[in-house]
Coordinates of N, CA and C in Angstrom, one line a residue:
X22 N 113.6 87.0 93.2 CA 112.5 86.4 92.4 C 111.6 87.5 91.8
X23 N 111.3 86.9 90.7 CA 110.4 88.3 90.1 C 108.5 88.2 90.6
X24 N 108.0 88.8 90.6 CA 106.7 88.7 91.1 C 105.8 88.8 90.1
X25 N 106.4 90.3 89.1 CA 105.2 90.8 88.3 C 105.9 91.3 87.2
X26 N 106.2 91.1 86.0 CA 106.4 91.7 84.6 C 105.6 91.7 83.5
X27 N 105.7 93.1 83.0 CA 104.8 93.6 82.0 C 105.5 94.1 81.1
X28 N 105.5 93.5 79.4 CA 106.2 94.3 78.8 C 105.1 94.5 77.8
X29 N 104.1 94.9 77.6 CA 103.1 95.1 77.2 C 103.0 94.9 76.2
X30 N 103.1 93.3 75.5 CA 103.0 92.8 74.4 C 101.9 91.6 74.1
X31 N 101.8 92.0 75.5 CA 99.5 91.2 75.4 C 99.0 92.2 75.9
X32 N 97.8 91.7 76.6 CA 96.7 92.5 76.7 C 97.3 93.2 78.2
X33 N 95.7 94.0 78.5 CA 95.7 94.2 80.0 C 95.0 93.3 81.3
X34 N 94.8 92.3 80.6 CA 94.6 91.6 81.5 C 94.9 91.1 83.0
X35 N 96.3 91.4 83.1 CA 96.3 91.4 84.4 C 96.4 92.6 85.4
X36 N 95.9 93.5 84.5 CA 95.4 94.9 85.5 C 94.7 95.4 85.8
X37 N 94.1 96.1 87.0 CA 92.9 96.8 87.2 C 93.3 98.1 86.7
X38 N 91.6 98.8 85.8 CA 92.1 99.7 85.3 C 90.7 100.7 86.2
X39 N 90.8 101.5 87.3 CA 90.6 101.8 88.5 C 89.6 102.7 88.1
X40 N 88.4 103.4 87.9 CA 87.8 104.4 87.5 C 88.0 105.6 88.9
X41 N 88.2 105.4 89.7 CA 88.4 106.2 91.3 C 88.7 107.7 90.5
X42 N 88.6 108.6 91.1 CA 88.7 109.9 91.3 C 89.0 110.6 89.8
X43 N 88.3 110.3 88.9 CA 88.0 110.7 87.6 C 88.7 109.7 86.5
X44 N 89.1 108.8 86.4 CA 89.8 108.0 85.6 C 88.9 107.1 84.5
X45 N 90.0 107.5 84.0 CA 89.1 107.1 82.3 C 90.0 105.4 82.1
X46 N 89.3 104.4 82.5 CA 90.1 102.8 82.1 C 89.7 102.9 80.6
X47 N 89.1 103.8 79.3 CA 89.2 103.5 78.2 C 90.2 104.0 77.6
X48 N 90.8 105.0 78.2 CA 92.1 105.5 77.7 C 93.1 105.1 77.2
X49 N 93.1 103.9 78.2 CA 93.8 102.8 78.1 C 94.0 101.8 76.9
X50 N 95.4 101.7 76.6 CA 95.7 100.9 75.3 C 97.1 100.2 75.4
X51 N 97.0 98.9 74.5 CA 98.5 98.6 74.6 C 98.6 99.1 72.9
X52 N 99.7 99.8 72.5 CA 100.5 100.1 70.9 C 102.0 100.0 70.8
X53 N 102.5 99.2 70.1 CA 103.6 98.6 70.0 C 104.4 98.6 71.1
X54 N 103.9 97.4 72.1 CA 104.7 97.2 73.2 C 105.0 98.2 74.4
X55 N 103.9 98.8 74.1 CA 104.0 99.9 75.3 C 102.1 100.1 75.8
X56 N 102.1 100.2 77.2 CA 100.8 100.7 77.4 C 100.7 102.5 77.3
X57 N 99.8 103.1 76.8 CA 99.5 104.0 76.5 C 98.4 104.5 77.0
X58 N 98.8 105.9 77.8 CA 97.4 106.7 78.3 C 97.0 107.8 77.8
X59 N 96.2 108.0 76.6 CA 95.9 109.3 76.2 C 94.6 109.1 75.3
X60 N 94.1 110.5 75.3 CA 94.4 112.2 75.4 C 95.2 112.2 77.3
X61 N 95.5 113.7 77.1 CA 95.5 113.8 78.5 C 94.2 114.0 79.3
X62 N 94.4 113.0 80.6 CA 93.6 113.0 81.9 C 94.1 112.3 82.9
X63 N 92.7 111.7 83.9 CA 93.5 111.1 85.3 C 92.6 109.6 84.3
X64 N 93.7 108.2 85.1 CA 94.0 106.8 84.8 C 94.7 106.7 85.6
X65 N 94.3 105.3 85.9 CA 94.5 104.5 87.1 C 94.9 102.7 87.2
X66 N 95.9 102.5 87.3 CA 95.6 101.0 86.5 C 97.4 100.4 87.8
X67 N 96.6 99.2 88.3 CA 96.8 98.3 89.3 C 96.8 97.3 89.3
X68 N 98.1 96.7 89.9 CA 98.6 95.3 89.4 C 99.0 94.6 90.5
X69 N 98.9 93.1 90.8 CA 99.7 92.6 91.3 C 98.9 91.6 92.5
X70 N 99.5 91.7 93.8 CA 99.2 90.9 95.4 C 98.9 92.0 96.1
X71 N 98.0 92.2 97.3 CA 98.3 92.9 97.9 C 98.9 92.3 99.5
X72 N 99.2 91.1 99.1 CA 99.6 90.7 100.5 C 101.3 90.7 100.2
X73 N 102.3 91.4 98.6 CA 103.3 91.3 98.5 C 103.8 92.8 99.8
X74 N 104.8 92.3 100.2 CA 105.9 93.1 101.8 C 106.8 94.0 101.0
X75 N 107.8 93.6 101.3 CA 109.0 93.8 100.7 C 109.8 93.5 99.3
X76 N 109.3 94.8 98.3 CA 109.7 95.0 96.8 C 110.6 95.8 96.3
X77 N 110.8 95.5 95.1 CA 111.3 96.7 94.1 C 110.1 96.8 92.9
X78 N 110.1 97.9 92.3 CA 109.2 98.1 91.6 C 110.0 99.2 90.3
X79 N 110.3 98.3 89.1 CA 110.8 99.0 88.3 C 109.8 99.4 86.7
X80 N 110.3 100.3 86.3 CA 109.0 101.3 85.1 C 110.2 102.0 84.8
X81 N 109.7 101.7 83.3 CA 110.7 102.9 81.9 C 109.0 103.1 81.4
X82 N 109.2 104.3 81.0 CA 108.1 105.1 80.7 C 108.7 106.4 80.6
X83 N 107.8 107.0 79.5 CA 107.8 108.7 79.2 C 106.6 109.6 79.2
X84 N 106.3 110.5 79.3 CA 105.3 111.4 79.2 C 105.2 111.8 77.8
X85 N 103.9 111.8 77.3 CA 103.4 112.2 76.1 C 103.5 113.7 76.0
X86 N 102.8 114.2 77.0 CA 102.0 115.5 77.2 C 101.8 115.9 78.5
X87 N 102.0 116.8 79.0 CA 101.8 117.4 80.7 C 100.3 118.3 80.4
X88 N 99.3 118.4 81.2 CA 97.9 118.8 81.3 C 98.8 119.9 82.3
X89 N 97.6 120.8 82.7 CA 97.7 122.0 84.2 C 97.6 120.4 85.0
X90 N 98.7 121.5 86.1 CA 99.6 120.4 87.2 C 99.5 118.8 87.0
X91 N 99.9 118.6 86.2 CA 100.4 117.2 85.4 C 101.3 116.7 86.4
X92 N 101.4 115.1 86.3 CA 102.3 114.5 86.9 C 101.8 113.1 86.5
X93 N 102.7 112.2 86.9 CA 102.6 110.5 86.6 C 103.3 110.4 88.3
X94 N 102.5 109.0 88.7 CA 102.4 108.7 89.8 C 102.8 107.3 89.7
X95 N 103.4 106.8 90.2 CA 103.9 105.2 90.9 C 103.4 105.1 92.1
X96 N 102.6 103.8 92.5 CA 103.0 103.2 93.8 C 103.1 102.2 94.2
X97 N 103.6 102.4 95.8 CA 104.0 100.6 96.0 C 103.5 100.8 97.1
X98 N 103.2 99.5 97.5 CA 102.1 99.4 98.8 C 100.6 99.4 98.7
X99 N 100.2 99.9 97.9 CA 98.8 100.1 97.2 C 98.1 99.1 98.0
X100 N 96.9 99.8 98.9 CA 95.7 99.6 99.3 C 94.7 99.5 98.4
X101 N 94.6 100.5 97.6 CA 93.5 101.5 97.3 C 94.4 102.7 96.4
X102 N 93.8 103.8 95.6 CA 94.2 104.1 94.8 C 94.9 105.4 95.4
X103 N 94.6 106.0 96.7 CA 94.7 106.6 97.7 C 95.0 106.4 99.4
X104 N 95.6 105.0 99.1 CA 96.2 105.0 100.4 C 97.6 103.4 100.1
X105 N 98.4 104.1 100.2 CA 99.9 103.5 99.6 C 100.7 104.3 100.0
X106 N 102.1 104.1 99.6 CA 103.1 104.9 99.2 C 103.6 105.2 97.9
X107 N 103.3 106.6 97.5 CA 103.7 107.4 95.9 C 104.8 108.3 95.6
X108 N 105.3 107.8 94.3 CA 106.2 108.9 93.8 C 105.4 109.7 92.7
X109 N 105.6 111.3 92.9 CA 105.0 111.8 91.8 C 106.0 112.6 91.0
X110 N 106.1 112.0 89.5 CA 106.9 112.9 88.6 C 106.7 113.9 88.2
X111 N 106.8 115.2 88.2 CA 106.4 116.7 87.2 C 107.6 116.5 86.4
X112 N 107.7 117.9 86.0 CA 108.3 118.7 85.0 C 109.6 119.2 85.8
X113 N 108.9 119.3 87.2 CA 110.3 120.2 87.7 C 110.9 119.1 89.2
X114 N 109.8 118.4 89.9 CA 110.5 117.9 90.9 C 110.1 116.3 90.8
X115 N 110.7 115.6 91.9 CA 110.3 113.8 92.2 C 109.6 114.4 93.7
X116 N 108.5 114.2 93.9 CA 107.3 113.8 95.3 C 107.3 112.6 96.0
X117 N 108.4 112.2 97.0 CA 107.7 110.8 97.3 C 107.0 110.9 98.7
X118 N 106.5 110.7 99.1 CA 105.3 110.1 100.4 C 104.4 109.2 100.6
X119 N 103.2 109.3 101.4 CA 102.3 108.5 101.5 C 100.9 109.2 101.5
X120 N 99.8 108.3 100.8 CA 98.4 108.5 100.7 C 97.6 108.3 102.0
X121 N 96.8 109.1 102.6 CA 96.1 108.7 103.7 C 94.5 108.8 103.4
X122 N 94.3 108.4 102.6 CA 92.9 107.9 101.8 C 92.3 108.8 100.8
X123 N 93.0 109.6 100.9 CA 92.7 110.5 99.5 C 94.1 111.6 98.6
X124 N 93.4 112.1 97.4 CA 94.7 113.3 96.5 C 95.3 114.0 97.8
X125 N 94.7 114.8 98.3 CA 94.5 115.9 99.2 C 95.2 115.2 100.8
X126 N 95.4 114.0 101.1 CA 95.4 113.8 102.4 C 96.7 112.7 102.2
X127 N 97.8 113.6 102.8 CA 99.5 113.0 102.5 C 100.2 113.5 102.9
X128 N 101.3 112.3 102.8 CA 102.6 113.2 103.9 C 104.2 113.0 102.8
X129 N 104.2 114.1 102.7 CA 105.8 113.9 101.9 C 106.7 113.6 103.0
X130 N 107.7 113.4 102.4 CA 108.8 112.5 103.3 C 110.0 112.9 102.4
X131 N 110.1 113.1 101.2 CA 111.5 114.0 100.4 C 110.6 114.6 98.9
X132 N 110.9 115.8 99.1 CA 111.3 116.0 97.0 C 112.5 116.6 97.2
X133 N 112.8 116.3 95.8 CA 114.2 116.5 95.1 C 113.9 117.7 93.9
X134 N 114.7 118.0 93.3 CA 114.6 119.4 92.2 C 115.0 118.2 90.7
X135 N 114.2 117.5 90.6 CA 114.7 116.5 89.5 C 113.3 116.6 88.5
X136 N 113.2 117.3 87.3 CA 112.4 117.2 86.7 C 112.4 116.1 85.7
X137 N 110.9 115.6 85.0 CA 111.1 114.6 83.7 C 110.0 115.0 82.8
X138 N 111.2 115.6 81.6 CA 110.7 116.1 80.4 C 109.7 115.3 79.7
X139 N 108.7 116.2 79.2 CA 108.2 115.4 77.9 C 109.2 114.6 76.8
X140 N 108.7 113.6 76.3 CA 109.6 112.9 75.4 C 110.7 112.4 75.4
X141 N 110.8 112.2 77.2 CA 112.6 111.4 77.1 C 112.4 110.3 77.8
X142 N 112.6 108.9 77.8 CA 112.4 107.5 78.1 C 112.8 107.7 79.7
X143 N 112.3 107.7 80.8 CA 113.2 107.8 82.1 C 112.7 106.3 82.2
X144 N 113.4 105.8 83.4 CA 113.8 104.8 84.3 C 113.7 105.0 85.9
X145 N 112.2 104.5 86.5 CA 112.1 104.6 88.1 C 112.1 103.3 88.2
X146 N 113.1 103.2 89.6 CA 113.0 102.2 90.6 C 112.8 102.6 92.0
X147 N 111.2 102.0 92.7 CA 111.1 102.3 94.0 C 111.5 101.1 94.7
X148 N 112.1 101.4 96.0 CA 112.3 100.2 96.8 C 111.9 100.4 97.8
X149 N 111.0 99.2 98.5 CA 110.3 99.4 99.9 C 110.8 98.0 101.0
X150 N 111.1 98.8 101.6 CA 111.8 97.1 102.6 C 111.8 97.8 103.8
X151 N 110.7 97.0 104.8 CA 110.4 97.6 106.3 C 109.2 98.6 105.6
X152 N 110.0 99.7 106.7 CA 109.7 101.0 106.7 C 110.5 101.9 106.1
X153 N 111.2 101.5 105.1 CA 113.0 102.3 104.4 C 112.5 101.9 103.2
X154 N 112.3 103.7 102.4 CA 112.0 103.4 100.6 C 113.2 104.1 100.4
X155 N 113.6 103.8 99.2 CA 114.8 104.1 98.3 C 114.1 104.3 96.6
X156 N 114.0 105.2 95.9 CA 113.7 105.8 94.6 C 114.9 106.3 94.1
X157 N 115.1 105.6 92.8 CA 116.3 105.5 91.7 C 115.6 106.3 90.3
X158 N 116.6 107.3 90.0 CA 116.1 107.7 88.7 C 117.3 107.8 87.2
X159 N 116.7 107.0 86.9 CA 117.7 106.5 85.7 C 118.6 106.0 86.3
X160 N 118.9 105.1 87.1 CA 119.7 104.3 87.8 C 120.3 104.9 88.6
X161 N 120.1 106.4 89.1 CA 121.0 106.9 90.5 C 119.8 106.7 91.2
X162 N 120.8 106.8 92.6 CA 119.8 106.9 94.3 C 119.5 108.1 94.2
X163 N 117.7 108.9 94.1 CA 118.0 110.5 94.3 C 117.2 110.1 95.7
X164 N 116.3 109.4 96.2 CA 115.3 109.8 97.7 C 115.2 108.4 98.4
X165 N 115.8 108.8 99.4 CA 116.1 107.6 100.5 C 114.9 108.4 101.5
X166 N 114.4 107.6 102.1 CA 113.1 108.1 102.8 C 112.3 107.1 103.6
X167 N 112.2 107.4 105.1 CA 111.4 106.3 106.2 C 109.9 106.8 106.5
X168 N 109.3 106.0 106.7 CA 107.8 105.9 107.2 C 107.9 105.7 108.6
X169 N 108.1 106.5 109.8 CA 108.2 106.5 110.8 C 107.3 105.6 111.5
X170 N 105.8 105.8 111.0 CA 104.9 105.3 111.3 C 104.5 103.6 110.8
X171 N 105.4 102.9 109.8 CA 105.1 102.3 108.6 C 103.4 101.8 108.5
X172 N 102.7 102.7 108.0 CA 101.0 102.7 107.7 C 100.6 101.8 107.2
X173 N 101.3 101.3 105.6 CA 101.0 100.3 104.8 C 102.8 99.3 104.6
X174 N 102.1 98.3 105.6 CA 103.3 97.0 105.4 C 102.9 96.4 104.0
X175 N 102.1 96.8 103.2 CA 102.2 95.8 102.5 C 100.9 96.0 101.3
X176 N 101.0 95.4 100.3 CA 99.8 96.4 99.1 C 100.3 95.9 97.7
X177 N 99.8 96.6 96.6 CA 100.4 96.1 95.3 C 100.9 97.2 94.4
X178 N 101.4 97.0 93.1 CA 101.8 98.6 92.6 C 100.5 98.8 92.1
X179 N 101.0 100.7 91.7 CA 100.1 101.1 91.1 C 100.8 102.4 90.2
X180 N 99.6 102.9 88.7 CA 100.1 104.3 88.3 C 99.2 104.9 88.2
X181 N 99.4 106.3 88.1 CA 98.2 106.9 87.3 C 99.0 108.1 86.2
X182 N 98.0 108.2 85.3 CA 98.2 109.3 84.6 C 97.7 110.4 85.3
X183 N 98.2 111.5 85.9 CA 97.4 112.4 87.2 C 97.4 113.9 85.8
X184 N 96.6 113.5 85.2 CA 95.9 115.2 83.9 C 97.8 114.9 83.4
X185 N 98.3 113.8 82.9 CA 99.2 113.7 81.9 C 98.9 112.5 81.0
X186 N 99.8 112.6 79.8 CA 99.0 111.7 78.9 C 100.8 111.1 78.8
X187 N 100.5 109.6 78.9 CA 102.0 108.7 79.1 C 102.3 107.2 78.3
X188 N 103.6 106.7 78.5 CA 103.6 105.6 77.7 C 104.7 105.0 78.6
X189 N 103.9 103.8 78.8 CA 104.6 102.3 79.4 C 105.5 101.9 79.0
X190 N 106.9 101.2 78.8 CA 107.4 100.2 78.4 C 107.4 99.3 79.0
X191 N 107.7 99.7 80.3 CA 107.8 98.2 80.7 C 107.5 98.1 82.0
X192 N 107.0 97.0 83.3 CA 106.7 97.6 84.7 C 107.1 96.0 85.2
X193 N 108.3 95.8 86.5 CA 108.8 94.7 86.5 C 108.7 94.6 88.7
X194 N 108.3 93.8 88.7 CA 108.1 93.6 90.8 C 109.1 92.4 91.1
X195 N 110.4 93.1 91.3 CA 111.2 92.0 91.9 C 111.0 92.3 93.6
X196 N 111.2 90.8 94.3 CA 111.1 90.1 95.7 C 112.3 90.9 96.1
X197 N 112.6 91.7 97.5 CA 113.6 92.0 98.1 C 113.6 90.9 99.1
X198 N 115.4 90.6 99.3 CA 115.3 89.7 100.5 C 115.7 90.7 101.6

């Protein structure tokens, strides 16, 4: 079952666009079917249930522009803009872990040596079921990864532009059974 799709061909209405830890929600635009974050900075923008369990969470998107230590962020589980479970994309690796209420306060669980260039369409899918995430990039398995602890059973997605400037196509929450 699908929960949540966005192909950004209305508004932003069904997102919170988060001002938390420097975020600019005016940055924020939809232009031809894609949401758009720029100049480069930090943005923050949040969708969905937070009582949804057990997801997938899929996003085609590209980076405009990388800022100093640039990265684009996904999450699933989303409390708060800092306490979830995040993948962070650079230039050179995939970051996945968990938020424990702030940037600064986290636990990696895998990175991989998989960078994503400026200007190339990538494709993330995170999967969260239990305590067992699975992150797909451009349709391979690269980080299988458990929450020993499982912290956050349950939350909504989220992204940010973390000092990169990016573009949405599309962001889709299918129901895992």
């Amino acid at each position: 079952e699908v929960l949540f799709h966005d192909d950004f061909t209305g508004d932003l209405s069904r997102w919170f666009l988060d001002p938390s830890t420097d975020g600019k929600p005016e940055y924020f635009s939809v232009e031809d079917g894609a949401l758009v974050f720029a100049p480069v900075w930090f943005g923050n923008a949040f969708a969905g249930d937070p009582r949804w369990t057990d997801y997938a969470l899929d996003a085609e998107f590209e980076v405009l522009e990388y800022g100093d230590w640039g990265n684009t962020r996904f999450f699933v589980r989303a409390i708060s803009l800092w306490q979830g479970y995040g993948l962070s994309l650079t230039p050179d690796v995939l970051v996945f872990g968990r938020f424990d209420g702030n940037w600064d306060r986290y636990e990696i669980f895998r990175q991989v040596n998989i960078g994503t260039p400026v200007g190339q369409r990538v494709a993330v899918r995170i999967e969260a079921r239990g305590n067992q995430f699975k992150v797909f990039y451009n349709g391979e398995l690269v980080i299988e990864a458990e929450d020993p602890d499982g912290v956050y059973p349950m939350g909504r997605i989220g992204l940010r532009a973390d000092h990169d400037s990016i573009k949405v196509y599309s962001v889709t929450v299918t129901e895992l059974e």
